[in-house]
Coordinates of C-alpha atoms and ligand atoms in Angstrom, one line a residue:
K1 CA 0.0 0.0 0.0
R2 CA 2.8 2.4 0.9
L3 CA 4.5 1.4 -2.3
V4 CA 1.3 2.1 -4.4
Q5 CA 1.1 5.5 -2.6
G6 CA 4.8 6.2 -3.0
L7 CA 4.8 5.5 -6.7
G8 CA 1.8 7.7 -7.3
K9 CA 3.6 10.4 -9.2
T10 CA 5.3 7.9 -11.5
R11 CA 2.0 6.1 -12.0
D12 CA 0.2 9.3 -12.9
N13 CA 2.9 10.1 -15.4
I14 CA 3.6 6.8 -17.1
V15 CA 0.5 4.7 -16.7
S16 CA -2.1 7.4 -17.4
G17 CA -0.1 8.3 -20.5
M18 CA -0.1 4.7 -21.6
D19 CA -3.8 4.2 -20.8
S20 CA -4.7 7.1 -22.9
I21 CA -2.9 5.5 -25.8
F22 CA -4.5 2.1 -25.2
N23 CA -7.9 3.8 -25.2
G24 CA -7.2 6.3 -28.0
F25 CA -6.1 3.9 -30.7
S26 CA -8.6 1.7 -32.5
H27 CA -5.9 -0.6 -33.9
I28 CA -2.2 -1.3 -33.4
D29 CA 0.0 0.4 -35.9
D30 CA 3.3 2.3 -36.1
D31 CA 1.8 5.5 -34.6
F32 CA 0.6 3.5 -31.6
Y33 CA 4.1 2.1 -30.9
E34 CA 5.6 5.5 -31.5
E35 CA 3.4 7.1 -28.9
L36 CA 4.1 4.3 -26.4
E37 CA 7.8 4.9 -27.0
E38 CA 7.4 8.5 -26.1
V39 CA 5.6 7.8 -22.9
L40 CA 8.3 5.3 -21.8
I41 CA 11.1 7.6 -22.6
M42 CA 9.4 10.6 -20.9
G43 CA 9.0 8.3 -17.8
D44 CA 12.8 8.0 -17.8
L45 CA 12.9 4.3 -18.6
G46 CA 15.8 5.0 -20.8
V47 CA 16.3 4.6 -24.5
Q48 CA 17.8 1.1 -24.3
A49 CA 15.1 -0.3 -22.0
T50 CA 12.4 1.3 -24.0
Y51 CA 13.5 -0.2 -27.3
D52 CA 14.0 -3.6 -25.7
I53 CA 10.5 -3.5 -24.1
L54 CA 8.8 -2.4 -27.3
D55 CA 10.7 -5.1 -29.3
D56 CA 9.5 -7.6 -26.9
L57 CA 6.0 -6.3 -26.9
K58 CA 5.9 -6.4 -30.8
G59 CA 7.0 -10.0 -30.7
K60 CA 4.3 -10.9 -28.3
V61 CA 1.6 -9.0 -30.2
K62 CA 2.6 -10.9 -33.3
A63 CA 2.8 -14.3 -31.7
E64 CA -0.5 -14.0 -30.0
H65 CA -2.3 -12.3 -32.9
I66 CA -3.4 -9.4 -30.8
K67 CA -5.4 -6.8 -32.7
E68 CA -6.9 -4.6 -29.9
P69 CA -4.7 -2.0 -28.3
M70 CA -6.2 -2.6 -24.9
Q71 CA -5.2 -6.2 -25.1
C72 CA -1.6 -5.0 -25.2
R73 CA -1.7 -3.6 -21.7
E74 CA -1.1 -6.8 -19.9
L75 CA 1.6 -7.8 -22.4
L76 CA 3.4 -4.5 -21.8
I77 CA 3.3 -5.0 -18.1
E78 CA 4.9 -8.4 -18.7
S79 CA 7.6 -6.9 -20.9
I80 CA 8.5 -4.2 -18.4
K81 CA 8.7 -6.8 -15.6
E82 CA 10.9 -9.1 -17.6
Q83 CA 13.1 -6.2 -18.5
M84 CA 13.7 -5.5 -14.7
D85 CA 14.2 -9.1 -13.7
V86 CA 17.9 -9.5 -13.4
G87 CA 17.6 -12.7 -11.5
E88 CA 18.5 -13.3 -7.8
T89 CA 18.4 -10.1 -5.9
A90 CA 17.3 -11.4 -2.6
Y91 CA 19.1 -9.6 0.2
E92 CA 18.9 -11.6 3.3
F93 CA 21.1 -11.1 6.3
E94 CA 21.5 -14.5 7.6
E95 CA 24.0 -16.9 9.0
K96 CA 27.2 -15.0 8.6
T97 CA 27.7 -11.4 9.7
S98 CA 27.0 -9.1 6.8
V99 CA 29.2 -6.0 6.3
V100 CA 27.5 -3.5 4.1
L101 CA 29.3 -0.4 2.7
V102 CA 26.8 2.3 1.8
I103 CA 28.1 4.8 -0.7
G104 CA 26.5 7.7 -2.6
V105 CA 26.9 11.5 -2.9
N106 CA 25.7 13.8 -0.1
G107 CA 22.0 14.4 0.1
V108 CA 20.9 11.3 -1.7
G109 CA 19.5 9.7 1.5
K110 CA 22.4 7.5 2.6
T111 CA 22.1 8.1 6.3
T112 CA 18.3 7.9 6.2
T113 CA 18.5 4.6 4.3
I114 CA 20.9 3.2 6.8
G115 CA 18.6 4.3 9.6
K116 CA 15.6 2.7 8.0
L117 CA 17.6 -0.5 7.3
A118 CA 18.8 -0.6 10.9
G119 CA 15.2 -0.2 12.1
K120 CA 14.0 -3.0 9.8
L121 CA 16.7 -5.4 11.0
K122 CA 16.0 -4.5 14.6
A123 CA 12.4 -5.5 14.1
Q124 CA 13.7 -8.8 12.9
N125 CA 15.6 -9.2 16.1
K126 CA 18.9 -8.7 14.4
K127 CA 21.9 -7.3 16.2
V128 CA 23.1 -4.2 14.2
V129 CA 26.2 -2.1 14.4
L130 CA 26.4 1.2 12.6
A131 CA 29.7 2.8 11.5
A132 CA 29.7 6.5 11.1
A133 CA 32.5 6.5 8.6
D134 CA 31.4 9.7 7.0
T135 CA 33.8 11.7 9.1
F136 CA 33.9 14.4 6.5
R137 CA 30.5 15.8 7.6
A138 CA 29.9 16.3 11.3
A139 CA 26.2 16.3 10.9
A140 CA 26.2 12.9 9.4
G141 CA 27.4 11.3 12.6
E142 CA 24.8 13.2 14.7
Q143 CA 22.0 12.2 12.3
L144 CA 23.2 8.6 12.4
K145 CA 23.2 8.7 16.2
E146 CA 19.5 9.5 16.2
W147 CA 18.7 6.6 13.9
A148 CA 20.9 4.3 16.0
N149 CA 19.0 5.3 19.2
R150 CA 15.7 4.7 17.5
A151 CA 16.8 1.3 16.2
Q152 CA 18.7 0.5 19.4
A153 CA 21.8 -0.2 17.3
D154 CA 25.4 0.3 18.4
L155 CA 27.1 3.2 16.8
I156 CA 30.8 3.4 16.2
G157 CA 32.0 6.9 15.3
G158 CA 35.1 8.9 14.9
Q159 CA 36.2 12.5 15.4
E160 CA 35.3 14.8 12.6
G161 CA 38.1 14.6 10.0
S162 CA 39.4 11.3 11.3
D163 CA 40.3 8.5 9.0
P164 CA 37.1 6.7 7.9
A165 CA 39.1 3.5 7.6
S166 CA 39.9 3.6 11.3
V167 CA 36.2 4.0 12.1
V168 CA 35.5 0.9 9.9
Y169 CA 38.3 -0.9 11.7
D170 CA 36.8 -0.2 15.1
A171 CA 33.3 -1.0 13.9
V172 CA 34.5 -4.4 12.5
A173 CA 36.1 -5.2 15.9
S174 CA 32.9 -4.2 17.7
A175 CA 30.7 -6.3 15.3
K176 CA 32.9 -9.3 15.8
A177 CA 33.0 -8.9 19.6
R178 CA 29.2 -8.5 19.8
H179 CA 28.5 -11.2 17.2
A180 CA 26.4 -8.7 15.3
D181 CA 24.3 -9.9 12.4
V182 CA 24.9 -6.8 10.3
L183 CA 27.4 -4.0 10.2
L184 CA 26.2 -1.0 8.2
C185 CA 28.9 1.6 7.2
D186 CA 27.9 5.1 6.3
T187 CA 30.7 6.6 4.1
A188 CA 31.5 10.0 2.6
G189 CA 30.8 10.0 -1.1
R190 CA 32.9 12.6 -2.7
L191 CA 32.5 11.8 -6.3
H192 CA 34.2 15.0 -7.4
N193 CA 37.4 13.6 -6.1
K194 CA 37.4 10.1 -7.6
K195 CA 40.9 9.2 -6.9
N196 CA 40.5 9.9 -3.2
L197 CA 37.2 8.1 -3.1
M198 CA 38.7 5.1 -4.7
E199 CA 41.6 5.0 -2.3
E200 CA 39.3 5.5 0.6
L201 CA 37.0 2.6 -0.5
K202 CA 40.0 0.4 -1.2
K203 CA 41.4 1.0 2.2
M204 CA 38.1 0.2 3.9
N205 CA 37.7 -2.9 1.8
R206 CA 41.2 -4.0 2.7
I207 CA 40.6 -3.6 6.4
I208 CA 37.3 -5.6 6.2
D209 CA 39.0 -8.3 4.1
R210 CA 41.9 -8.6 6.5
E211 CA 40.0 -8.3 9.8
F212 CA 36.8 -10.1 8.8
P213 CA 37.4 -12.4 5.9
E214 CA 34.4 -14.6 6.7
A215 CA 31.9 -11.8 6.6
Y216 CA 29.3 -11.6 3.8
R217 CA 29.9 -8.4 1.9
E218 CA 27.7 -5.9 0.1
T219 CA 28.4 -2.5 -1.4
L220 CA 25.2 -0.5 -1.9
V221 CA 25.0 2.7 -3.9
V222 CA 22.3 5.1 -2.9
L223 CA 20.8 7.2 -5.7
D224 CA 18.2 9.9 -5.5
A225 CA 15.5 9.0 -8.0
T226 CA 14.3 12.6 -8.4
T227 CA 17.6 13.4 -10.1
G228 CA 16.7 11.1 -13.0
Q229 CA 19.5 10.8 -15.5
N230 CA 22.0 12.3 -12.9
A231 CA 21.3 9.3 -10.8
M232 CA 22.2 7.1 -13.7
Q233 CA 25.4 9.0 -14.2
Q234 CA 26.4 8.7 -10.5
A235 CA 25.7 4.9 -10.7
K236 CA 28.1 4.6 -13.6
E237 CA 30.8 6.6 -11.9
F238 CA 30.5 4.7 -8.6
N239 CA 30.6 1.5 -10.6
E240 CA 34.0 2.5 -11.8
V241 CA 35.4 2.9 -8.4
A242 CA 33.7 0.1 -6.4
D243 CA 32.3 -3.4 -6.9
I244 CA 28.7 -2.4 -6.5
T245 CA 26.4 -5.3 -5.5
G246 CA 23.1 -3.3 -5.4
I247 CA 21.4 0.0 -5.7
V248 CA 19.0 1.8 -3.4
L249 CA 16.8 4.3 -5.1
T250 CA 15.5 6.9 -2.7
K251 CA 12.7 9.5 -3.0
M252 CA 10.7 7.6 -5.4
D253 CA 7.7 9.3 -3.8
G254 CA 9.0 12.6 -4.9
T255 CA 9.3 11.9 -8.6
A256 CA 7.2 11.1 -11.7
K257 CA 10.3 9.6 -13.2
G258 CA 10.5 6.4 -11.2
G259 CA 11.0 4.6 -14.5
I260 CA 14.7 5.3 -13.8
A261 CA 14.6 2.0 -11.9
V262 CA 14.0 0.2 -15.2
A263 CA 16.7 2.2 -17.0
I264 CA 19.3 1.3 -14.3
H265 CA 18.6 -2.4 -14.6
A266 CA 18.8 -2.2 -18.4
E267 CA 22.0 -0.1 -18.6
L268 CA 24.1 -1.3 -15.7
G269 CA 22.7 -4.8 -14.9
I270 CA 23.0 -4.0 -11.2
P271 CA 20.0 -5.0 -9.2
V272 CA 17.9 -2.4 -7.4
K273 CA 17.6 -3.9 -4.0
Y274 CA 15.6 -1.3 -2.1
I275 CA 13.5 1.7 -2.9
G276 CA 12.7 4.6 -0.6
V277 CA 9.1 5.9 -0.9
G278 CA 9.1 8.4 2.0
E279 CA 10.9 9.5 5.1
S280 CA 9.8 7.1 7.8
I281 CA 11.3 3.7 8.7
D282 CA 8.5 1.8 6.9
D283 CA 9.1 3.7 3.7
L284 CA 12.1 1.6 2.7
Q285 CA 10.9 -1.3 0.6
K286 CA 12.7 -4.3 -0.6
F287 CA 12.6 -4.1 -4.4
D288 CA 11.0 -6.8 -6.4
A289 CA 10.2 -6.4 -10.1
D290 CA 6.9 -8.1 -9.9
T291 CA 5.6 -6.0 -6.9
F292 CA 7.0 -2.9 -8.4
V293 CA 5.3 -3.2 -11.7
R294 CA 2.1 -4.4 -10.1
A295 CA 2.1 -1.3 -7.8
L296 CA 2.6 0.9 -10.8
F297 CA -0.1 -0.6 -12.9
T298 CA -2.9 -1.2 -10.4
Ligands
GDP301 P1 22.8 11.7 2.9 O1 23.6 13.0 2.8 O2 23.1 10.9 1.6 O3 23.2 10.9 4.1 O4 21.3 12.0 2.9 P2 20.2 12.0 4.1 O5 20.0 10.7 4.6 O6 20.7 13.1 5.1 O7 18.9 12.5 3.4 C1 18.7 13.7 2.8 C2 17.2 14.1 2.8 O8 16.5 13.2 2.0 C3 16.6 14.0 4.2 O9 15.8 15.1 4.4 C4 15.8 12.7 4.1 O10 14.7 12.7 5.0 C5 15.3 12.7 2.7 N1 15.0 11.3 2.2 C6 15.8 10.2 2.2 N2 15.2 9.2 1.7 C7 13.9 9.6 1.3 C8 12.8 9.0 0.6 O11 12.8 7.8 0.2 N3 11.7 9.8 0.3 C9 11.7 11.1 0.7 N4 10.6 11.9 0.4 N5 12.7 11.7 1.3 C10 13.8 11.0 1.6

């Protein structure tokens, strides 16, 4: 329900556009496909994904001898869903301790996402440790402390300006000593200084590899969906400096261009693991192509 609500703007944009095409055409022809193409591209699904989806749809229409535009609706939903399905994206924190590095530029919603995740994990009775390794921005640590209190998670921080890797070192030690289920690390994402960022991430990864080789690892990039193609660009740049295992798309509630989730799948092949549809703890939702597409089209 929150998902349906949170995707309202995107639904209004993409789906009402589509439905007016389905209703407006009496038969399926080139103009029909052209208008569909326009709606998909305007919804930020990306050129690549749009072409793939329409090719797939055309194939289905032919194979199933569809004549009525309205009969295409279900097929189009199927095509979009298939486009987003990059296989196994399940993100379960189980058995081993998980160490999750969360990266992304300032303001995208990293700290909030970590707080929401910590809250969710707490609700599942998981023991959570948070590392405030964004020592660049003093406010980040303070903000994380609030979330940590709310989620009753342990917080390991450092002085402003201290070495983020040393915070990660302390946090790993704490996670091991406390037999934590999950260690979530907030990091400073300074994309404008790629070389530093890369070095910093390398150093953190080296410490985790050395101190905690048995941990299950994830690197999540947080992207602000309201920035559309900028988010795509950031994803590409972070992908050059880190082995990204998943994407979190935040602020989906604030954009009509939630189709960016489809474009990211198509262009980068990196699974979207969570989407943020608001500011409260419950507004972080595990991403699943089927649920996402259903929420959009119902
Ligand atoms: P950071 O700099 O990347 O750590 O970003 P923050 O976590 O401080 O978030 C920046 C702002 O975005 C805050 O005001 C958050 O409440 C807001 N925010 C984060 N995620 C979402 C979301 O999914 N929806 C909405 N509407 N706001 C969000």
